[in-house]
Amino acid sequence: MVRTSLDDLRPAEEHLGILAKDLRLVFGIWVIITTIIALFSKEIIEQWMFSLGNLIEGSTVYSPERWLRLRWGIVLLVGMLVVAPYFLIVLNRFTRPGLLPKERILMSTASV
């Protein structure tokens, strides 16, 4: 097994505990941002429909269930897009000590 210069010998429980803590933080931030976006979701949808202009002229959503699916789908998607850069930073920070130099470069390039 190849050891990297940044590699620490830690028990698996400690390593997974760090990952769980980081993922809880990312999930908490996602919940907060999704809640904030939910407050403005109607305006986001209206702006999106307005920006499409004539492409969707005459399209309406009559069903309350479809309206809720559209609204919450947009809220969840925008929330994930906003949190994705922070998630990639956390993922890069978590995996960095165990990666070889070429793998670090690949990980940094993939997360940009």
mmCIF file with all atom_site columns, C-alpha atoms in Angstrom:
data_model
loop_
_atom_site.group_PDB
_atom_site.id
_atom_site.type_symbol
_atom_site.label_atom_id
_atom_site.label_alt_id
_atom_site.label_comp_id
_atom_site.label_asym_id
_atom_site.label_entity_id
_atom_site.label_seq_id
_atom_site.pdbx_PDB_ins_code
_atom_site.Cartn_x
_atom_site.Cartn_y
_atom_site.Cartn_z
_atom_site.occupancy
_atom_site.B_iso_or_equiv
_atom_site.pdbx_formal_charge
_atom_site.auth_seq_id
_atom_site.auth_comp_id
_atom_site.auth_asym_id
_atom_site.auth_atom_id
_atom_site.pdbx_PDB_model_num
ATOM 1   C CA . MET A 1 1   ? 0.000   0.000  0.000   1.00 0.00 ? 1   MET A CA 1
ATOM 2   C CA . VAL A 1 2   ? 1.356   3.407  -0.961  1.00 0.00 ? 2   VAL A CA 1
ATOM 3   C CA . ARG A 1 3   ? 1.348   6.082  1.730   1.00 0.00 ? 3   ARG A CA 1
ATOM 4   C CA . THR A 1 4   ? 1.103   9.729  0.844   1.00 0.00 ? 4   THR A CA 1
ATOM 5   C CA . SER A 1 5   ? 2.909   12.500 2.671   1.00 0.00 ? 5   SER A CA 1
ATOM 6   C CA . LEU A 1 6   ? -0.381  13.842 4.047   1.00 0.00 ? 6   LEU A CA 1
ATOM 7   C CA . ASP A 1 7   ? -1.775  10.456 5.026   1.00 0.00 ? 7   ASP A CA 1
ATOM 8   C CA . ASP A 1 8   ? -2.498  9.961  8.726   1.00 0.00 ? 8   ASP A CA 1
ATOM 9   C CA . LEU A 1 9   ? -3.041  6.587  10.277  1.00 0.00 ? 9   LEU A CA 1
ATOM 10  C CA . ARG A 1 10  ? -6.398  7.030  11.956  1.00 0.00 ? 10  ARG A CA 1
ATOM 11  C CA . PRO A 1 11  ? -9.007  4.517  13.000  1.00 0.00 ? 11  PRO A CA 1
ATOM 12  C CA . ALA A 1 12  ? -11.815 4.080  10.486  1.00 0.00 ? 12  ALA A CA 1
ATOM 13  C CA . GLU A 1 13  ? -14.358 5.309  13.058  1.00 0.00 ? 13  GLU A CA 1
ATOM 14  C CA . GLU A 1 14  ? -12.553 8.636  13.411  1.00 0.00 ? 14  GLU A CA 1
ATOM 15  C CA . HIS A 1 15  ? -12.231 9.028  9.660   1.00 0.00 ? 15  HIS A CA 1
ATOM 16  C CA . LEU A 1 16  ? -15.926 8.274  9.103   1.00 0.00 ? 16  LEU A CA 1
ATOM 17  C CA . GLY A 1 17  ? -16.828 10.561 12.017  1.00 0.00 ? 17  GLY A CA 1
ATOM 18  C CA . ILE A 1 18  ? -15.117 13.465 10.259  1.00 0.00 ? 18  ILE A CA 1
ATOM 19  C CA . LEU A 1 19  ? -17.015 12.647 7.065   1.00 0.00 ? 19  LEU A CA 1
ATOM 20  C CA . ALA A 1 20  ? -20.332 12.442 8.933   1.00 0.00 ? 20  ALA A CA 1
ATOM 21  C CA . LYS A 1 21  ? -19.693 15.806 10.622  1.00 0.00 ? 21  LYS A CA 1
ATOM 22  C CA . ASP A 1 22  ? -18.869 17.461 7.307   1.00 0.00 ? 22  ASP A CA 1
ATOM 23  C CA . LEU A 1 23  ? -21.902 15.958 5.572   1.00 0.00 ? 23  LEU A CA 1
ATOM 24  C CA . ARG A 1 24  ? -24.184 17.082 8.420   1.00 0.00 ? 24  ARG A CA 1
ATOM 25  C CA . LEU A 1 25  ? -22.855 20.604 8.001   1.00 0.00 ? 25  LEU A CA 1
ATOM 26  C CA . VAL A 1 26  ? -23.432 20.534 4.233   1.00 0.00 ? 26  VAL A CA 1
ATOM 27  C CA . PHE A 1 27  ? -26.940 19.134 4.740   1.00 0.00 ? 27  PHE A CA 1
ATOM 28  C CA . GLY A 1 28  ? -27.728 21.788 7.365   1.00 0.00 ? 28  GLY A CA 1
ATOM 29  C CA . ILE A 1 29  ? -26.605 24.571 5.044   1.00 0.00 ? 29  ILE A CA 1
ATOM 30  C CA . TRP A 1 30  ? -28.672 23.022 2.244   1.00 0.00 ? 30  TRP A CA 1
ATOM 31  C CA . VAL A 1 31  ? -31.777 22.960 4.475   1.00 0.00 ? 31  VAL A CA 1
ATOM 32  C CA . ILE A 1 32  ? -31.295 26.614 5.458   1.00 0.00 ? 32  ILE A CA 1
ATOM 33  C CA . ILE A 1 33  ? -30.720 27.764 1.871   1.00 0.00 ? 33  ILE A CA 1
ATOM 34  C CA . THR A 1 34  ? -33.642 25.685 0.594   1.00 0.00 ? 34  THR A CA 1
ATOM 35  C CA . THR A 1 35  ? -35.890 27.264 3.229   1.00 0.00 ? 35  THR A CA 1
ATOM 36  C CA . ILE A 1 36  ? -34.805 30.751 2.189   1.00 0.00 ? 36  ILE A CA 1
ATOM 37  C CA . ILE A 1 37  ? -35.293 29.942 -1.492  1.00 0.00 ? 37  ILE A CA 1
ATOM 38  C CA . ALA A 1 38  ? -38.748 28.494 -0.737  1.00 0.00 ? 38  ALA A CA 1
ATOM 39  C CA . LEU A 1 39  ? -39.813 31.930 0.483   1.00 0.00 ? 39  LEU A CA 1
ATOM 40  C CA . PHE A 1 40  ? -38.936 33.419 -2.911  1.00 0.00 ? 40  PHE A CA 1
ATOM 41  C CA . SER A 1 41  ? -39.840 30.469 -5.141  1.00 0.00 ? 41  SER A CA 1
ATOM 42  C CA . LYS A 1 42  ? -42.894 32.133 -6.672  1.00 0.00 ? 42  LYS A CA 1
ATOM 43  C CA . GLU A 1 43  ? -40.788 35.100 -7.797  1.00 0.00 ? 43  GLU A CA 1
ATOM 44  C CA . ILE A 1 44  ? -38.080 32.776 -9.118  1.00 0.00 ? 44  ILE A CA 1
ATOM 45  C CA . ILE A 1 45  ? -40.624 30.862 -11.214 1.00 0.00 ? 45  ILE A CA 1
ATOM 46  C CA . GLU A 1 46  ? -42.232 34.074 -12.501 1.00 0.00 ? 46  GLU A CA 1
ATOM 47  C CA . GLN A 1 47  ? -38.833 35.494 -13.482 1.00 0.00 ? 47  GLN A CA 1
ATOM 48  C CA . TRP A 1 48  ? -37.903 32.241 -15.192 1.00 0.00 ? 48  TRP A CA 1
ATOM 49  C CA . MET A 1 49  ? -41.192 32.170 -17.137 1.00 0.00 ? 49  MET A CA 1
ATOM 50  C CA . PHE A 1 50  ? -40.752 35.838 -18.085 1.00 0.00 ? 50  PHE A CA 1
ATOM 51  C CA . SER A 1 51  ? -37.205 35.214 -19.331 1.00 0.00 ? 51  SER A CA 1
ATOM 52  C CA . LEU A 1 52  ? -38.435 32.432 -21.637 1.00 0.00 ? 52  LEU A CA 1
ATOM 53  C CA . GLY A 1 53  ? -40.906 34.865 -23.202 1.00 0.00 ? 53  GLY A CA 1
ATOM 54  C CA . ASN A 1 54  ? -42.635 33.605 -26.338 1.00 0.00 ? 54  ASN A CA 1
ATOM 55  C CA . LEU A 1 55  ? -41.181 30.115 -26.057 1.00 0.00 ? 55  LEU A CA 1
ATOM 56  C CA . ILE A 1 56  ? -43.763 29.106 -23.471 1.00 0.00 ? 56  ILE A CA 1
ATOM 57  C CA . GLU A 1 57  ? -46.602 31.457 -24.342 1.00 0.00 ? 57  GLU A CA 1
ATOM 58  C CA . GLY A 1 58  ? -49.889 30.039 -23.186 1.00 0.00 ? 58  GLY A CA 1
ATOM 59  C CA . SER A 1 59  ? -48.438 27.437 -20.854 1.00 0.00 ? 59  SER A CA 1
ATOM 60  C CA . THR A 1 60  ? -50.119 27.342 -17.487 1.00 0.00 ? 60  THR A CA 1
ATOM 61  C CA . VAL A 1 61  ? -50.224 25.016 -14.542 1.00 0.00 ? 61  VAL A CA 1
ATOM 62  C CA . TYR A 1 62  ? -53.807 24.379 -13.452 1.00 0.00 ? 62  TYR A CA 1
ATOM 63  C CA . SER A 1 63  ? -53.341 21.467 -11.100 1.00 0.00 ? 63  SER A CA 1
ATOM 64  C CA . PRO A 1 64  ? -52.352 22.390 -7.520  1.00 0.00 ? 64  PRO A CA 1
ATOM 65  C CA . GLU A 1 65  ? -50.350 19.173 -7.295  1.00 0.00 ? 65  GLU A CA 1
ATOM 66  C CA . ARG A 1 66  ? -48.355 20.027 -10.427 1.00 0.00 ? 66  ARG A CA 1
ATOM 67  C CA . TRP A 1 67  ? -47.808 23.564 -9.168  1.00 0.00 ? 67  TRP A CA 1
ATOM 68  C CA . LEU A 1 68  ? -46.382 22.207 -5.907  1.00 0.00 ? 68  LEU A CA 1
ATOM 69  C CA . ARG A 1 69  ? -44.158 19.747 -7.782  1.00 0.00 ? 69  ARG A CA 1
ATOM 70  C CA . LEU A 1 70  ? -42.862 22.540 -10.010 1.00 0.00 ? 70  LEU A CA 1
ATOM 71  C CA . ARG A 1 71  ? -42.310 24.882 -7.091  1.00 0.00 ? 71  ARG A CA 1
ATOM 72  C CA . TRP A 1 72  ? -40.554 22.382 -4.818  1.00 0.00 ? 72  TRP A CA 1
ATOM 73  C CA . GLY A 1 73  ? -38.599 20.893 -7.691  1.00 0.00 ? 73  GLY A CA 1
ATOM 74  C CA . ILE A 1 74  ? -37.164 24.305 -8.471  1.00 0.00 ? 74  ILE A CA 1
ATOM 75  C CA . VAL A 1 75  ? -36.526 25.015 -4.786  1.00 0.00 ? 75  VAL A CA 1
ATOM 76  C CA . LEU A 1 76  ? -34.626 21.749 -4.286  1.00 0.00 ? 76  LEU A CA 1
ATOM 77  C CA . LEU A 1 77  ? -32.684 22.102 -7.538  1.00 0.00 ? 77  LEU A CA 1
ATOM 78  C CA . VAL A 1 78  ? -31.612 25.691 -6.849  1.00 0.00 ? 78  VAL A CA 1
ATOM 79  C CA . GLY A 1 79  ? -30.710 24.723 -3.280  1.00 0.00 ? 79  GLY A CA 1
ATOM 80  C CA . MET A 1 80  ? -28.463 21.928 -4.561  1.00 0.00 ? 80  MET A CA 1
ATOM 81  C CA . LEU A 1 81  ? -26.858 24.227 -7.123  1.00 0.00 ? 81  LEU A CA 1
ATOM 82  C CA . VAL A 1 82  ? -26.092 26.811 -4.446  1.00 0.00 ? 82  VAL A CA 1
ATOM 83  C CA . VAL A 1 83  ? -24.613 24.272 -2.007  1.00 0.00 ? 83  VAL A CA 1
ATOM 84  C CA . ALA A 1 84  ? -22.698 22.234 -4.636  1.00 0.00 ? 84  ALA A CA 1
ATOM 85  C CA . PRO A 1 85  ? -19.510 24.382 -4.575  1.00 0.00 ? 85  PRO A CA 1
ATOM 86  C CA . TYR A 1 86  ? -19.277 24.110 -0.784  1.00 0.00 ? 86  TYR A CA 1
ATOM 87  C CA . PHE A 1 87  ? -19.914 20.352 -0.989  1.00 0.00 ? 87  PHE A CA 1
ATOM 88  C CA . LEU A 1 88  ? -17.055 19.982 -3.479  1.00 0.00 ? 88  LEU A CA 1
ATOM 89  C CA . ILE A 1 89  ? -14.730 21.947 -1.176  1.00 0.00 ? 89  ILE A CA 1
ATOM 90  C CA . VAL A 1 90  ? -15.658 19.683 1.752   1.00 0.00 ? 90  VAL A CA 1
ATOM 91  C CA . LEU A 1 91  ? -15.235 16.570 -0.395  1.00 0.00 ? 91  LEU A CA 1
ATOM 92  C CA . ASN A 1 92  ? -11.858 17.765 -1.674  1.00 0.00 ? 92  ASN A CA 1
ATOM 93  C CA . ARG A 1 93  ? -10.693 18.588 1.866   1.00 0.00 ? 93  ARG A CA 1
ATOM 94  C CA . PHE A 1 94  ? -11.820 15.158 3.101   1.00 0.00 ? 94  PHE A CA 1
ATOM 95  C CA . THR A 1 95  ? -10.203 13.120 0.322   1.00 0.00 ? 95  THR A CA 1
ATOM 96  C CA . ARG A 1 96  ? -7.022  15.180 -0.102  1.00 0.00 ? 96  ARG A CA 1
ATOM 97  C CA . PRO A 1 97  ? -4.882  13.515 2.612   1.00 0.00 ? 97  PRO A CA 1
ATOM 98  C CA . GLY A 1 98  ? -5.354  10.047 1.115   1.00 0.00 ? 98  GLY A CA 1
ATOM 99  C CA . LEU A 1 99  ? -4.783  10.943 -2.527  1.00 0.00 ? 99  LEU A CA 1
ATOM 100 C CA . LEU A 1 100 ? -1.587  10.674 -4.511  1.00 0.00 ? 100 LEU A CA 1
ATOM 101 C CA . PRO A 1 101 ? -0.299  13.897 -6.155  1.00 0.00 ? 101 PRO A CA 1
ATOM 102 C CA . LYS A 1 102 ? -1.759  13.040 -9.584  1.00 0.00 ? 102 LYS A CA 1
ATOM 103 C CA . GLU A 1 103 ? -5.080  12.129 -7.977  1.00 0.00 ? 103 GLU A CA 1
ATOM 104 C CA . ARG A 1 104 ? -5.116  15.464 -6.126  1.00 0.00 ? 104 ARG A CA 1
ATOM 105 C CA . ILE A 1 105 ? -4.660  17.301 -9.412  1.00 0.00 ? 105 ILE A CA 1
ATOM 106 C CA . LEU A 1 106 ? -7.456  15.258 -10.986 1.00 0.00 ? 106 LEU A CA 1
ATOM 107 C CA . MET A 1 107 ? -9.755  15.906 -8.013  1.00 0.00 ? 107 MET A CA 1
ATOM 108 C CA . SER A 1 108 ? -9.040  19.642 -8.080  1.00 0.00 ? 108 SER A CA 1
ATOM 109 C CA . THR A 1 109 ? -9.649  19.777 -11.825 1.00 0.00 ? 109 THR A CA 1
ATOM 110 C CA . ALA A 1 110 ? -12.874 17.774 -11.576 1.00 0.00 ? 110 ALA A CA 1
ATOM 111 C CA . SER A 1 111 ? -14.268 19.988 -8.823  1.00 0.00 ? 111 SER A CA 1
ATOM 112 C CA . VAL A 1 112 ? -13.731 23.238 -10.740 1.00 0.00 ? 112 VAL A CA 1
#
